[in-house]
Short mmCIF file of C-alpha atoms in Angstrom, two decimals:
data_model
loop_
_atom_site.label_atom_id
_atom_site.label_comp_id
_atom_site.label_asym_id
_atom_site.label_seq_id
_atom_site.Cartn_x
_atom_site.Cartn_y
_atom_site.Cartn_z
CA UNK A 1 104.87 103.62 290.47
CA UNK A 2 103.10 100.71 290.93
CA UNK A 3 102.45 98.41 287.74
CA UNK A 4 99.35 96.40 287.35
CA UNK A 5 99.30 94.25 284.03
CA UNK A 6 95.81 95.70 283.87
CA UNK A 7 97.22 99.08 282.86
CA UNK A 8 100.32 97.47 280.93
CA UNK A 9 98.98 99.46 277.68
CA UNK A 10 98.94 102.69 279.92
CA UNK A 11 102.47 102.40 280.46
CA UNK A 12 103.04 102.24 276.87
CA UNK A 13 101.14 105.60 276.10
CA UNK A 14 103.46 106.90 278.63
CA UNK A 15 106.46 106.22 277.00
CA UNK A 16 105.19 107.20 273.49
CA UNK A 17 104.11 110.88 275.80
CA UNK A 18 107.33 110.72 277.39
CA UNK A 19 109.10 110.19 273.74
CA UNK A 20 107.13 113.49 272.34
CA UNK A 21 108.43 115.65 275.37
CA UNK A 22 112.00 114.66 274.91
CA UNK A 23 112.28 115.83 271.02
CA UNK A 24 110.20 118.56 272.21
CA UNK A 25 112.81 119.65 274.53
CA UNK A 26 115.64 119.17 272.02
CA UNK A 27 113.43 121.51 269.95
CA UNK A 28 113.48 124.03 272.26
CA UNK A 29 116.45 123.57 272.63
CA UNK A 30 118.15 124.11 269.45
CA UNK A 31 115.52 127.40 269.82
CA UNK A 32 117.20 128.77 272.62
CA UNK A 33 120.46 128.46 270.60
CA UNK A 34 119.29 129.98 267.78
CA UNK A 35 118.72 132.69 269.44
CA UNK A 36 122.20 133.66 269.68
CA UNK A 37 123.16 135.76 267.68
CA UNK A 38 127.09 135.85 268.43
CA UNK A 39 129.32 135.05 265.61
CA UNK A 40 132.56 133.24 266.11
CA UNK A 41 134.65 130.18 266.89
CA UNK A 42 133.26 129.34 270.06
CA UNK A 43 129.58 130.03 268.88
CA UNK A 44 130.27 127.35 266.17
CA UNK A 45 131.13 124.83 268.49
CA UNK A 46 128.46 125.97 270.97
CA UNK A 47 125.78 125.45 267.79
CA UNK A 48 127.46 122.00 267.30
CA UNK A 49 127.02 120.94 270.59
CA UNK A 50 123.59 121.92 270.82
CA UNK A 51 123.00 119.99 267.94
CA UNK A 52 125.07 117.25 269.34
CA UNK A 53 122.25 117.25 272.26
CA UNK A 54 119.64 117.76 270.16
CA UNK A 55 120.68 114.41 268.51
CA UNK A 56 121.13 112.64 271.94
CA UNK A 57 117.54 114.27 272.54
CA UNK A 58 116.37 112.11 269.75
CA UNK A 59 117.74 108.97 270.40
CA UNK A 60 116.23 109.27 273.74
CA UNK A 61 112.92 110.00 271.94
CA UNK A 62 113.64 107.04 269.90
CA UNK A 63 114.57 104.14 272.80
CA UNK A 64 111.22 105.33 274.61
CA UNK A 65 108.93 104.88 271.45
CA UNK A 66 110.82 101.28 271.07
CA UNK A 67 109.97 100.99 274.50
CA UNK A 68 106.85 101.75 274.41
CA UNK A 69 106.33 99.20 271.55
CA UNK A 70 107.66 96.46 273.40
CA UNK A 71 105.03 97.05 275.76
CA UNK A 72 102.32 97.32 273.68
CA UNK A 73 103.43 93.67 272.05
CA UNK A 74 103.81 92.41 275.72
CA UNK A 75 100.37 93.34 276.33
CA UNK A 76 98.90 92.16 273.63
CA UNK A 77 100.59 88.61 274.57
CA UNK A 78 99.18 88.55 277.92
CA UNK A 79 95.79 89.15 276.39
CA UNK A 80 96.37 86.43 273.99
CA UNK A 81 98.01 84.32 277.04
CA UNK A 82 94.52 85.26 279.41
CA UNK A 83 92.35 84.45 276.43
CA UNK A 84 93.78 81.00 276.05
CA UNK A 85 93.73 80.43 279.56
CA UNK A 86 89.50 81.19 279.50
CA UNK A 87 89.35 78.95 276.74
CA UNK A 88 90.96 75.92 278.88
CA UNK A 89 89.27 77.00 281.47
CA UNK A 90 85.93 76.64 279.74
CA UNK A 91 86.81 73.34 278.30
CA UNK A 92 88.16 72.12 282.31
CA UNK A 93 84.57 73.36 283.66
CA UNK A 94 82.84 71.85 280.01
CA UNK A 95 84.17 68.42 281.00
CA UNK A 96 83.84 68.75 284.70
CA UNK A 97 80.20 69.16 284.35
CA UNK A 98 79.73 66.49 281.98
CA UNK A 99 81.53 63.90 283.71
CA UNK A 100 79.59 64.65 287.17
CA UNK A 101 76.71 64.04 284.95
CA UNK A 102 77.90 61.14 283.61
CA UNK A 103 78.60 59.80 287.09
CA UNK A 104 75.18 60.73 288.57
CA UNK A 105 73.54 59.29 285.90
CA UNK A 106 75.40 56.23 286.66
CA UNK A 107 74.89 56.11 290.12
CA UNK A 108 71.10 56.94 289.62
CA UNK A 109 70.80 53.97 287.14
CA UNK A 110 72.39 51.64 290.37
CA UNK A 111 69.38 52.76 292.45
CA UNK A 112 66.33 50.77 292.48
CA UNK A 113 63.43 52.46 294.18
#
């Protein structure tokens, strides 16, 4: 996948998808093991594992959703970062302009016709 800062906040709604999947499939997950209806010692420690991954499932969910919030802050800092490079910008071409003035006005006054 190719990243373009242009898309940064894409990537972040990605994650936060990616994040809803994950407990999603946990869900299911613990479902599926629900669904047995066995009773003994090894069914106990099957349910406990399944809720062992259905924990892991979460903390998954939970690293892409900080993820995804990382990149959300990073993006807004590069707008912040592009906005204050427009203003300087601005001000660079502002002063530009007035000093050429300046200096053809100067240069005018010099000329006698």
């Amino acid at each position: 996948m190719v990243v373009v800062v242009s898309n940064i906040d894409e990537i972040g709604l990605e994650l936060g998808q990616r994040a809803v999947q994950v407990e999603m499939a946990g869900a299911q997950l613990v479902l599926a093991a629900a669904e047995a209806i066995w009773t003994s010692i090894a069914a106990d420690a099957f349910r406990a594992r399944v809720d062992h991954r259905r924990q892991q499932f979460a903390d998954v969910a939970d690293l892409l959703r900080s993820a995804a919030q990382t990149v959300f802050r990073y993006s807004d800092e590069v707008d912040a970062e592009k906005a204050r490079l427009r203003r300087l910008e601005q001000a660079v071409e502002h002063a530009v302009i007035r000093g050429a003035a300046d200096v053809g006005g100067a240069v005018l006054g010099r000329i006698h016709l």
